[in-house]
Amino acid sequence: MTADVGEQETDAELADGFRRDPDLFTAVHDRFFRDIYRYAAGRLDAQTAEDIAAETFCVAFRDRDRFDPRRGGLRPWLFGIATNLVARHRRKEARHYKALSRTGAEPAADSHENRVVASVTAARMQPQLVRALARLSPGERDVVLLVALSQLSYDEVAQALGISAGTVGSRLNRARKKLKEAING
């Protein structure tokens, strides 16, 4: 399991190591945390992204015995966990906003809701792109963001989402058409 200086351990070697010694899971965190955080930050605000990234590694640590290097690499496995956590966060947030709208109450000036609105307003993306992304189905949006923000390959996206590479390609193709129409039209 030892690698020469300058060489990184393979995913299979890391998995073998952290199964025998859970303290070795820190190597997984050290190698992939920044990528997972950047992906989450591209989809959520910075604080929530940090929470999602941290939770991704908690879930991965808890489920480390379920990782099978024959089914894919650690990176897509972690991105799959992160994508599920982002989706769960969005569903929870949507329920919260629906509940707020039913009550008719206005959020406080310094509330999380207003910080989210301010963050989205100040986002580096063009407003047309944000609207276009919102019009995509959740599956299309996940594929686009995994490819665009995290630069995962089709195979890695397929592994992360538990779908075929062909489905990744078709979702990405549909999403690109929709995005182009929304931005140009």
Coordinates of C-alpha atoms in Angstrom, one line a residue:
M1 CA 0.0 0.0 0.0
T2 CA 2.9 2.3 0.1
A3 CA 3.5 4.5 -2.9
D4 CA 6.7 6.0 -4.1
V5 CA 7.2 9.7 -3.2
G6 CA 5.2 11.9 -5.5
E7 CA 2.8 9.1 -6.5
Q8 CA -0.8 9.0 -5.2
E9 CA -2.3 5.9 -4.0
T10 CA -5.0 4.4 -6.3
D11 CA -8.6 4.5 -5.1
A12 CA -8.5 0.7 -4.5
E13 CA -5.4 1.2 -2.3
L14 CA -7.0 4.0 -0.4
A15 CA -10.2 1.9 0.1
D16 CA -8.2 -1.1 1.2
G17 CA -6.3 1.2 3.7
F18 CA -9.3 3.0 5.2
R19 CA -11.2 -0.3 5.6
R20 CA -8.4 -1.6 7.7
D21 CA -7.6 1.6 9.5
P22 CA -10.4 4.3 9.5
D23 CA -7.8 7.0 10.3
L24 CA -6.5 6.6 6.8
F25 CA -9.8 8.1 5.5
T26 CA -8.2 11.5 6.0
A27 CA -6.3 10.9 2.7
V28 CA -9.6 10.7 0.9
H29 CA -10.7 14.0 2.5
D30 CA -7.4 15.7 1.7
R31 CA -7.5 14.6 -1.9
F32 CA -11.1 15.4 -2.8
F33 CA -12.5 18.0 -0.3
R34 CA -11.7 21.0 -2.5
D35 CA -13.3 19.5 -5.6
I36 CA -16.5 18.6 -3.7
Y37 CA -16.6 22.0 -2.0
R38 CA -16.2 23.8 -5.4
Y39 CA -19.0 21.7 -6.9
A40 CA -21.4 22.5 -4.0
A41 CA -20.4 26.2 -3.9
G42 CA -21.3 26.4 -7.6
R43 CA -24.8 25.2 -6.7
L44 CA -25.4 26.7 -3.3
D45 CA -24.1 29.6 -1.1
A46 CA -20.6 29.3 0.4
Q47 CA -21.7 28.3 3.9
T48 CA -24.2 25.7 2.8
A49 CA -21.5 24.4 0.4
E50 CA -19.1 23.9 3.2
D51 CA -21.8 22.1 5.2
I52 CA -22.6 19.9 2.2
A53 CA -19.0 19.1 1.5
A54 CA -18.4 18.2 5.1
E55 CA -21.5 16.1 5.2
T56 CA -20.4 14.3 2.0
F57 CA -17.3 13.1 3.8
C58 CA -19.3 12.1 6.9
V59 CA -21.6 10.0 4.8
A60 CA -18.7 8.6 2.8
F61 CA -16.9 7.7 6.0
R62 CA -20.0 6.1 7.5
D63 CA -20.5 4.1 4.2
R64 CA -16.9 3.4 3.5
D65 CA -17.4 -0.3 3.5
R66 CA -19.9 0.0 0.7
F67 CA -17.4 1.6 -1.7
D68 CA -16.5 -0.8 -4.4
P69 CA -13.5 0.2 -6.6
R70 CA -14.6 -2.2 -9.3
R71 CA -17.8 -0.1 -9.8
G72 CA -15.9 3.2 -10.2
G73 CA -13.6 5.6 -8.5
L74 CA -13.8 7.5 -5.3
R75 CA -14.2 10.9 -7.0
P76 CA -17.5 10.0 -8.8
W77 CA -18.7 8.1 -5.7
L78 CA -18.2 11.3 -3.6
F79 CA -19.8 13.5 -6.2
G80 CA -22.8 11.2 -6.2
I81 CA -23.1 11.6 -2.5
A82 CA -22.7 15.4 -2.8
T83 CA -25.4 15.6 -5.5
N84 CA -27.8 13.7 -3.4
L85 CA -27.1 16.0 -0.4
V86 CA -27.6 19.1 -2.6
A87 CA -30.9 17.7 -3.9
R88 CA -32.0 16.9 -0.3
H89 CA -31.0 20.5 0.7
R90 CA -33.0 22.0 -2.2
R91 CA -36.1 19.9 -1.4
K92 CA -35.9 21.0 2.3
E93 CA -35.4 24.6 1.2
A94 CA -38.4 24.4 -1.2
R95 CA -40.6 23.1 1.6
H96 CA -39.4 25.9 3.8
Y97 CA -40.2 28.6 1.2
K98 CA -43.6 27.1 0.5
A99 CA -44.4 27.1 4.2
L100 CA -43.3 30.8 4.4
S101 CA -45.5 31.7 1.4
R102 CA -48.5 30.0 3.1
T103 CA -48.1 32.1 6.2
G104 CA -47.7 35.3 4.4
A105 CA -44.9 36.3 6.8
E106 CA -42.1 38.4 5.4
P107 CA -38.6 37.2 6.3
A108 CA -36.5 39.4 8.6
A109 CA -34.1 41.7 6.9
D110 CA -31.0 39.8 8.0
S111 CA -32.6 36.3 7.6
H112 CA -31.2 33.3 5.8
E113 CA -33.9 33.9 3.1
N114 CA -32.7 37.4 2.4
R115 CA -29.1 36.3 2.4
V116 CA -29.9 33.6 -0.2
V117 CA -31.7 36.2 -2.3
A118 CA -28.7 38.6 -2.0
S119 CA -26.3 35.8 -2.9
V120 CA -28.2 34.7 -5.9
T121 CA -28.6 38.4 -7.0
A122 CA -24.9 38.9 -6.7
A123 CA -24.0 35.6 -8.3
R124 CA -21.3 35.6 -11.0
M125 CA -23.6 34.0 -13.5
Q126 CA -25.7 35.9 -16.0
P127 CA -29.4 36.2 -15.0
Q128 CA -30.4 34.4 -18.2
L129 CA -28.2 31.5 -17.4
V130 CA -29.7 31.2 -13.9
R131 CA -33.2 31.2 -15.4
A132 CA -32.2 28.7 -18.0
L133 CA -30.7 26.4 -15.4
A134 CA -33.9 26.6 -13.3
R135 CA -35.9 25.4 -16.3
L136 CA -33.9 22.2 -16.6
S137 CA -35.2 19.0 -15.1
P138 CA -33.3 18.0 -11.9
G139 CA -31.5 15.2 -13.8
E140 CA -30.4 17.5 -16.6
R141 CA -29.2 20.2 -14.1
D142 CA -27.2 17.6 -12.2
V143 CA -25.5 16.4 -15.3
V144 CA -24.7 19.9 -16.6
L145 CA -23.3 21.0 -13.2
L146 CA -21.3 17.9 -12.7
V147 CA -19.7 18.3 -16.1
A148 CA -19.4 22.1 -16.0
L149 CA -18.4 22.8 -12.4
S150 CA -16.6 19.6 -11.5
Q151 CA -15.3 18.6 -14.9
L152 CA -16.3 15.0 -14.5
S153 CA -16.2 12.7 -17.5
Y154 CA -19.4 11.1 -18.8
D155 CA -18.4 7.9 -17.2
E156 CA -17.8 9.6 -13.8
V157 CA -21.1 11.4 -14.0
A158 CA -22.8 8.1 -14.8
Q159 CA -21.2 6.5 -11.8
A160 CA -22.0 9.5 -9.6
L161 CA -25.7 9.5 -10.5
G162 CA -26.1 5.7 -11.0
I163 CA -27.2 6.1 -14.7
S164 CA -25.6 4.9 -18.0
A165 CA -23.1 7.0 -19.9
G166 CA -25.6 7.1 -22.7
T167 CA -28.2 8.7 -20.4
V168 CA -25.6 11.3 -19.4
G169 CA -25.0 12.1 -23.0
S170 CA -28.7 12.4 -23.9
R171 CA -29.4 14.5 -20.8
L172 CA -26.5 16.8 -21.5
N173 CA -27.6 17.2 -25.2
R174 CA -31.2 18.1 -24.2
A175 CA -29.9 20.5 -21.5
R176 CA -27.5 22.2 -23.9
K177 CA -30.4 22.8 -26.4
K178 CA -32.6 24.1 -23.7
L179 CA -29.9 26.4 -22.3
K180 CA -29.1 27.7 -25.8
E181 CA -32.8 28.4 -26.5
A182 CA -33.3 30.2 -23.1
I183 CA -30.2 32.3 -23.4
N184 CA -30.6 33.2 -27.1
G185 CA -34.3 33.5 -27.2

